[in-house]
Short mmCIF file of C-alpha atoms and ligand atoms in Angstrom, two decimals:
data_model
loop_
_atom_site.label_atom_id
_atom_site.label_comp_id
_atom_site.label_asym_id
_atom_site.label_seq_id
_atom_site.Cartn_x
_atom_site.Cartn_y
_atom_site.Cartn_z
CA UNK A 1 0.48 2.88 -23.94
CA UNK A 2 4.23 2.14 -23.25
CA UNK A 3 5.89 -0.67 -21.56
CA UNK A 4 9.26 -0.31 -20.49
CA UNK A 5 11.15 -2.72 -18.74
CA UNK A 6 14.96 -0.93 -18.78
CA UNK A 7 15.76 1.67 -16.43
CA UNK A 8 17.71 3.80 -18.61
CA UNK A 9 15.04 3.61 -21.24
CA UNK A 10 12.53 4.90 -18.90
CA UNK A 11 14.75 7.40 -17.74
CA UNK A 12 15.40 9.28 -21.16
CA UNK A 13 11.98 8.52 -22.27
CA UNK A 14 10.75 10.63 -19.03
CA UNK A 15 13.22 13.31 -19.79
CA UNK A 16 11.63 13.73 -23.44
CA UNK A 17 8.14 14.08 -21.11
CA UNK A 18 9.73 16.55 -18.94
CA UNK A 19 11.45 18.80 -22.01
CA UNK A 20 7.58 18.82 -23.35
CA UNK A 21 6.57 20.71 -20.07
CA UNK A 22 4.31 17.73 -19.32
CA UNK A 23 3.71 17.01 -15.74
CA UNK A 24 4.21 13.24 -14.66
CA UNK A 25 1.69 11.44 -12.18
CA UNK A 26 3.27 8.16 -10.75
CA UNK A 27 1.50 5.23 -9.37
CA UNK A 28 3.82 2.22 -7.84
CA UNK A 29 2.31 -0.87 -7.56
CA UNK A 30 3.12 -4.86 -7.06
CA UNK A 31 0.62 -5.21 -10.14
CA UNK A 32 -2.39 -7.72 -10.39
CA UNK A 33 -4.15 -4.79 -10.62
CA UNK A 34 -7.89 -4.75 -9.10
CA UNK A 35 -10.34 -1.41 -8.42
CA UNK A 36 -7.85 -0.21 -5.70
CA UNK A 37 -4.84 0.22 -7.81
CA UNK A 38 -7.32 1.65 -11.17
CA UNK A 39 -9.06 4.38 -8.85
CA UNK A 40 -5.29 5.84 -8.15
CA UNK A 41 -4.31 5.14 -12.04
CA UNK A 42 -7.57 7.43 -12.46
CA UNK A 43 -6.60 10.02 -9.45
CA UNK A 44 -3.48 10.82 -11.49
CA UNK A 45 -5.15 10.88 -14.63
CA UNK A 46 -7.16 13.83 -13.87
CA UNK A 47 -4.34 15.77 -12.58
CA UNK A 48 -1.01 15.18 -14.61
CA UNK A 49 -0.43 15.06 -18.27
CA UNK A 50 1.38 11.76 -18.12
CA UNK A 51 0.93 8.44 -15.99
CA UNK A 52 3.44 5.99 -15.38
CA UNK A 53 2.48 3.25 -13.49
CA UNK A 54 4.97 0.74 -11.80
CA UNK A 55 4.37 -2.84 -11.78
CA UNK A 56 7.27 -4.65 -10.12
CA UNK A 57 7.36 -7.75 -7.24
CA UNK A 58 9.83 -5.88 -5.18
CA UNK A 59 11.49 -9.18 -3.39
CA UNK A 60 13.15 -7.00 -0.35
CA UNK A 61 9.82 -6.07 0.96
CA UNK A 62 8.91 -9.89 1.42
CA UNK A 63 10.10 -12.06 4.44
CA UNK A 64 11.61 -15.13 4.01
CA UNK A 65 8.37 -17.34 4.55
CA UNK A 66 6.51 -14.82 2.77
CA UNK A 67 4.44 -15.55 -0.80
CA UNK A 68 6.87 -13.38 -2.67
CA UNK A 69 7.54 -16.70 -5.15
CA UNK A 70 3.28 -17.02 -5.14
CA UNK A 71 2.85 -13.60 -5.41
CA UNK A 72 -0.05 -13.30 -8.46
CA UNK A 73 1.65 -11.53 -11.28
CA UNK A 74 -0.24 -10.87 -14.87
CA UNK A 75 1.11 -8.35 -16.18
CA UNK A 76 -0.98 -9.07 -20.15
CA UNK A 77 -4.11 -8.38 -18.10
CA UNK A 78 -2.62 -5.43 -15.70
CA UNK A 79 -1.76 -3.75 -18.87
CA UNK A 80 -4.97 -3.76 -20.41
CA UNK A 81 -6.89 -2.70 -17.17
CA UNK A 82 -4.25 0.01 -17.07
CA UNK A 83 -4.42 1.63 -20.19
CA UNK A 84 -8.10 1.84 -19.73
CA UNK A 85 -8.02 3.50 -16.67
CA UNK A 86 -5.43 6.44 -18.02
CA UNK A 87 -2.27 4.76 -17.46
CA UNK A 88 0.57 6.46 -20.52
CA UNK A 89 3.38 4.04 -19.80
CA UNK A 90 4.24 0.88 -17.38
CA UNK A 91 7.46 0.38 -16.35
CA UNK A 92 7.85 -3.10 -15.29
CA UNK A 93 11.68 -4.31 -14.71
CA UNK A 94 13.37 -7.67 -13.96
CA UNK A 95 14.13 -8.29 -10.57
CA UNK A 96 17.65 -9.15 -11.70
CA UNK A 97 17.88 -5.87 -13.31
CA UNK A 98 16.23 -3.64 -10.67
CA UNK A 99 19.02 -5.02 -7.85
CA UNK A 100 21.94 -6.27 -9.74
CA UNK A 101 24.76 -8.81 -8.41
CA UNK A 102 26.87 -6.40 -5.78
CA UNK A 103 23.38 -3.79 -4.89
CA UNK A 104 23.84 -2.86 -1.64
CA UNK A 105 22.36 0.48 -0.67
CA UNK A 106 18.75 0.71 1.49
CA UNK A 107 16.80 3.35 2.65
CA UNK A 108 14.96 2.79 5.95
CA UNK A 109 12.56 5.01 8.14
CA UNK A 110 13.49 4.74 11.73
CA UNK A 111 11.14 5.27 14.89
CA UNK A 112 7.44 4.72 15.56
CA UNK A 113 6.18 4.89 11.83
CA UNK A 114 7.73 2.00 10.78
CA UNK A 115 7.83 0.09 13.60
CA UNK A 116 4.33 -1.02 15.40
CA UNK A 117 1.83 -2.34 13.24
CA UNK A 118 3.44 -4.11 10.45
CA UNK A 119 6.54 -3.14 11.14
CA UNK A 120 6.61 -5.45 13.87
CA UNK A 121 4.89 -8.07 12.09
CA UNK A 122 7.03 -8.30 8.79
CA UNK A 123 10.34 -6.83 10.26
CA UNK A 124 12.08 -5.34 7.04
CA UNK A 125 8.77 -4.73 5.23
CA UNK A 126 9.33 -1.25 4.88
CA UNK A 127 13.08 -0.91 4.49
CA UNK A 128 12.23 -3.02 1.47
CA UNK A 129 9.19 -0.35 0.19
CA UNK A 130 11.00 2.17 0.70
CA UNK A 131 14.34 1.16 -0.63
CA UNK A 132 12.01 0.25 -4.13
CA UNK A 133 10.37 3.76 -3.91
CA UNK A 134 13.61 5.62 -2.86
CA UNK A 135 14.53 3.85 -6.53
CA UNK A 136 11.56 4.40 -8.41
CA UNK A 137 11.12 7.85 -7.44
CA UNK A 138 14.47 8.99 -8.50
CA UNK A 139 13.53 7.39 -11.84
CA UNK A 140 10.24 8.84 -12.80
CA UNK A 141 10.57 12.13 -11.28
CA UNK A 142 7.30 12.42 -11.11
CA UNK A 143 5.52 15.72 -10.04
CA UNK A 144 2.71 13.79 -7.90
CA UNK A 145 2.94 9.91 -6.53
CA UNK A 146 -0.87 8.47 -5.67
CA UNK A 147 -0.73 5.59 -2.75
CA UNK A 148 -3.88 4.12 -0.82
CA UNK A 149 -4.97 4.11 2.22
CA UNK A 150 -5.91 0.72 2.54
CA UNK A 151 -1.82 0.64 3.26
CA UNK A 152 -2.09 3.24 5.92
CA UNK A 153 1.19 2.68 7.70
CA UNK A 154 3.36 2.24 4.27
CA UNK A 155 1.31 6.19 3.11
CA UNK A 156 2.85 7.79 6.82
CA UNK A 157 6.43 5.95 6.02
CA UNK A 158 6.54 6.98 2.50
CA UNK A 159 5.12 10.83 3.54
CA UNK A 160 8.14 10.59 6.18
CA UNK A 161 10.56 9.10 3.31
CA UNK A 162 9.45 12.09 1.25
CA UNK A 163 9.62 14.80 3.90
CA UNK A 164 13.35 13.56 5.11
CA UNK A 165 15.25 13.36 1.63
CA UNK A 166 13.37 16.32 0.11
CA UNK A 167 11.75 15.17 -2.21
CA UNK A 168 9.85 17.24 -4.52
CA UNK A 169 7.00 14.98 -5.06
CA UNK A 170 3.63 15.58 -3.80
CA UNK A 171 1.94 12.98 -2.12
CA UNK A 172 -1.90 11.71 -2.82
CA UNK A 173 -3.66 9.18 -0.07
CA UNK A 174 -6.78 7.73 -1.62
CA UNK A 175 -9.27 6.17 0.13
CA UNK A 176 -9.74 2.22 0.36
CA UNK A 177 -11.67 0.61 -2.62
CA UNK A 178 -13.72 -2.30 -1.30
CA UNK A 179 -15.96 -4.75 -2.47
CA UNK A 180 -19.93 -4.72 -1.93
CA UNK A 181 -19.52 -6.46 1.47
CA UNK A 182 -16.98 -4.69 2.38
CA UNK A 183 -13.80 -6.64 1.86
CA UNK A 184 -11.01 -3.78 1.06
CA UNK A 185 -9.86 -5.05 -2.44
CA UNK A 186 -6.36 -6.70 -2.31
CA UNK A 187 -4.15 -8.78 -4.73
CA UNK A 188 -3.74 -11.35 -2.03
CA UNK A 189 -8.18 -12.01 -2.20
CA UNK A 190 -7.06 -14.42 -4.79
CA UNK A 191 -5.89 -16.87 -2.70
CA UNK A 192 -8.97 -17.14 -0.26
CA UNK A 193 -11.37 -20.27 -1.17
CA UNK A 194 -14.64 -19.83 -1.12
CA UNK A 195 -15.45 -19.86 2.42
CA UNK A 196 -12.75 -18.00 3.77
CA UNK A 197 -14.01 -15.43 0.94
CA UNK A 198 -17.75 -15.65 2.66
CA UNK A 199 -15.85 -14.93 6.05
CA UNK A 200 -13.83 -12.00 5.06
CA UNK A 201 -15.79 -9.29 5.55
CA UNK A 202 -15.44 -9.72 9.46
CA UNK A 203 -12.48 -7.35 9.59
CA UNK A 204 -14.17 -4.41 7.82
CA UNK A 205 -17.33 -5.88 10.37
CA UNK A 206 -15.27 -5.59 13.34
CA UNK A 207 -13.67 -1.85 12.40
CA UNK A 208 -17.17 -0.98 12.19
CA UNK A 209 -18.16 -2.31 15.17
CA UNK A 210 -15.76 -0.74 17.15
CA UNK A 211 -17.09 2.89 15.39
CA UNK A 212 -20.40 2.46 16.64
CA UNK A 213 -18.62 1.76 20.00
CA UNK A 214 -16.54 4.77 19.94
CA UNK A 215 -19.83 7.53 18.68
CA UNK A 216 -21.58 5.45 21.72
CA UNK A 217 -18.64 6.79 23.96
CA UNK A 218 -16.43 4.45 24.43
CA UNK A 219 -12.61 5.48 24.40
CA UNK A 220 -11.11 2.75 26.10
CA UNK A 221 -8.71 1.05 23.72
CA UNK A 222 -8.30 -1.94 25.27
CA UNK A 223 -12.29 -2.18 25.54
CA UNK A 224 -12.32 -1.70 21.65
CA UNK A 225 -9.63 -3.95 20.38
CA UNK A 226 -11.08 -6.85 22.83
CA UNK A 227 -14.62 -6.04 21.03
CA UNK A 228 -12.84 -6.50 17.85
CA UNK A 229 -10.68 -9.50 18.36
CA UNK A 230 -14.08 -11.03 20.19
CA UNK A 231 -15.77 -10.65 16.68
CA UNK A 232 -13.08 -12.00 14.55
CA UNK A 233 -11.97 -15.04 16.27
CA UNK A 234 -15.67 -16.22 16.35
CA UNK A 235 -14.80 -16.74 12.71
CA UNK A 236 -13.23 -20.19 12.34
CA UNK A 237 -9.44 -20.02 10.41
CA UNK A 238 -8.62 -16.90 11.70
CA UNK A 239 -5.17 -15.67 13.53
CA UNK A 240 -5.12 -12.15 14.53
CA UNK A 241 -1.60 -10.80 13.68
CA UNK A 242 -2.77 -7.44 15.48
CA UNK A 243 -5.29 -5.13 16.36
CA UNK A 244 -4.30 -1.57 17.59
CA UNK A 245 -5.74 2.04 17.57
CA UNK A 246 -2.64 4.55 17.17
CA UNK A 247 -2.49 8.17 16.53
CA UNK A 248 -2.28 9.02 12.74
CA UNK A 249 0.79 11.02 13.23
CA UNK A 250 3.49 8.88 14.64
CA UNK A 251 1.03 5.53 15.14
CA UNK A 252 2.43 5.76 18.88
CA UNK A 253 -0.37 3.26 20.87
CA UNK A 254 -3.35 4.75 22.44
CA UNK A 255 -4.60 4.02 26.11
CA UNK A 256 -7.67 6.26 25.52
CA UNK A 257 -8.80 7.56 22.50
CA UNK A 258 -8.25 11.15 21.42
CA UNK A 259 -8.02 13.41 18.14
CA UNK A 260 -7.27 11.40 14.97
CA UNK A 261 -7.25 7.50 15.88
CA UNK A 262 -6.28 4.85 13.23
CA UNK A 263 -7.57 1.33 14.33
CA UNK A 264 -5.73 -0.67 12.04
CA UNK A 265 -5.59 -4.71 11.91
CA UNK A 266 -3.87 -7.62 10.08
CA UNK A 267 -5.28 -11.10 10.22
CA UNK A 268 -4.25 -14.42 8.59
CA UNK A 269 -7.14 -15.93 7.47
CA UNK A 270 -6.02 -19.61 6.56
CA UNK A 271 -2.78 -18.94 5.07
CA UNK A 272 -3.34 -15.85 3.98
CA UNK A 273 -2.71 -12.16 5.27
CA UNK A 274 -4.89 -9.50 5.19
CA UNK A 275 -4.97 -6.14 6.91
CA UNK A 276 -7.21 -3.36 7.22
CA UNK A 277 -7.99 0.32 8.74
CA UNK A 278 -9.92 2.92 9.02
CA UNK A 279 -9.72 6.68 10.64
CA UNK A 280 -11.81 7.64 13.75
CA UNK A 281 -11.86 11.46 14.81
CA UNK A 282 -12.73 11.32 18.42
CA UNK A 283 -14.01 15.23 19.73
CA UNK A 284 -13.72 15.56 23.42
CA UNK A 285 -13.44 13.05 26.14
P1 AMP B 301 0.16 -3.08 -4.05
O1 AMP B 301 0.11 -3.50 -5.47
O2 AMP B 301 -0.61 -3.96 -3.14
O3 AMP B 301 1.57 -2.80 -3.58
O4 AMP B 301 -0.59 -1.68 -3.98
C1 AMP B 301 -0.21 -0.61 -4.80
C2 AMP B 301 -0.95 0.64 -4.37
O5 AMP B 301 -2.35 0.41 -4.47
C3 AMP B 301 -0.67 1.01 -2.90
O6 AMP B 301 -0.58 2.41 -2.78
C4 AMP B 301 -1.89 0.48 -2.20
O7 AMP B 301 -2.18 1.16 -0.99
C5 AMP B 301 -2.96 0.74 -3.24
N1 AMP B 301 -4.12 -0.13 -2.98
C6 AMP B 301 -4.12 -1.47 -2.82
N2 AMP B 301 -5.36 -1.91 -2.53
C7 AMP B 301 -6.16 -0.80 -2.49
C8 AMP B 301 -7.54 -0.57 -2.23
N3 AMP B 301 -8.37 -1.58 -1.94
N4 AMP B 301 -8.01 0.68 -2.26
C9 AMP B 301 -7.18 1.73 -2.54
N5 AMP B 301 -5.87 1.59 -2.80
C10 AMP B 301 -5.36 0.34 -2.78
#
């Protein structure tokens, strides 16, 4: 396995790929890799001849009081776990390098995609992601780009991204890797203690919860995401950012519950963020 660290490097040594008639399967990540990030690394295994995986701390998609400075970064260990898992080369550049002195050009996804959910919560999240994908995408090239769906709203902002500047890359949403309680597996678990790690499990709990609501009948979304709030803040050290069902095309709010709903949440637990989601289709009324 390759690491690369220069741009232009990974550029020509892509092009050599390409000129073999190899196709190119392209995982980004923010590295610290866990079971989440290795199950895509696998995805594109199976169907490209090549993986590159990214493993870069992109600063713009972190607020100011955000952990971008604690952000856990190993990338000795990440490269191990990668190669194992199918991973051809990691391309892993210097911040300094990646946005010179002078950079000045975003890309941003306006409207309802990007702006509930997390959107509201972190404004200029995802003008950061996808100002780092626009980037890495035009690098790599790659024929297929594998994302998860533990980040449901960043997977619709990215298909959008894709859809809007034609990009000839074909998108791959895989589902959430959790742990045997349920906790959906994140970089950011590392900074829960040991009690906040006993607690976590009460957001996958309360999604859950509100499932068995919804196949009892219920389809009022304000009865749901008071069910779910109800559960969580019975845990002590928790702050719910949000809880909302949206539609899984435009994640415009639902009043009643209809078709494809996404009941997605963030919640700090001490200091630390974590968010969650999963799809309900709702037949009938
Ligand atoms: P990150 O390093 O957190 O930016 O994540 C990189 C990619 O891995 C994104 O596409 C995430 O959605 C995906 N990912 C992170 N955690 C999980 C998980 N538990 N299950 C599946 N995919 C995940």
């Amino acid at each position: 396995m390759e690491l690369v660290v220069d741009p232009l490097i990974l550029r020509q040594r892509l092009s050599e790929i390409r000129r073999q008639g190899k196709s190119i399967g392209f995982v980004p990540t923010m590295g610290f890799l866990h079971e989440g990030h290795l199950s895509l690394i696998r995805a594109a295994k199976e169907q490209n001849d090549f993986v590159v995986v990214s493993i870069f701390v992109n600063p713009l998609q972190f607020g100011q009081n955000e952990d971008y400075e604690d952000y856990p970064r190993d990338l000795e260990n990440d490269s191990r776990l990668a190669e194992a898992a199918g991973c051809d080369l990691i391309f892993s550049p210097e911040a300094q390098v990646f946005y010179p002195p002078g950079y000045a050009t975003f890309v941003e996804v306006e409207g309802s995609i990007s702006e509930g959910l997390c959107g509201a919560a972190r404004p200029g999240h995802f003008r950061g992601v996808t100002t780092v994908l626009a980037k890495l995408f035009n690098l790599v090239s790659p024929d297929n780009t594998y994302f998860g769906q533990k980040d449901a709203q960043q997977c619709l902002v990215v298909k959008k991204m894709l859809q809007d500047l034609n990009y000839a890359i074909n998108l791959h949403i895989m589902p959430t890797v959790r742990e045997a309680d349920g906790v959906a597996m994140s970089s950011r678990n590392k900074y829960l203690n040991p009690g906040q790690r006993a607690v976590a499990p009460v957001l996958y709990q309360s999604l859950q919860q509100a499932e068995a609501l919804i196949r009892a009948g219920e389809r009022d979304a304000a009865a749901l995401k008071a069910a779910m709030r109800s559960r969580i803040s019975a845990v002590p050290e928790t702050v719910v950012d949000y809880i909302e069902i949206v539609d899984t095309q435009m994640l415009r709010p639902l009043e009643r519950l209809t078709g494809s709903c996404l009941l997605a949440l963030a919640v700090r637990l001490g200091g630390t963020r974590l968010i969650d989601n999963i799809i309900v289709n709702v037949e009938g009324q």
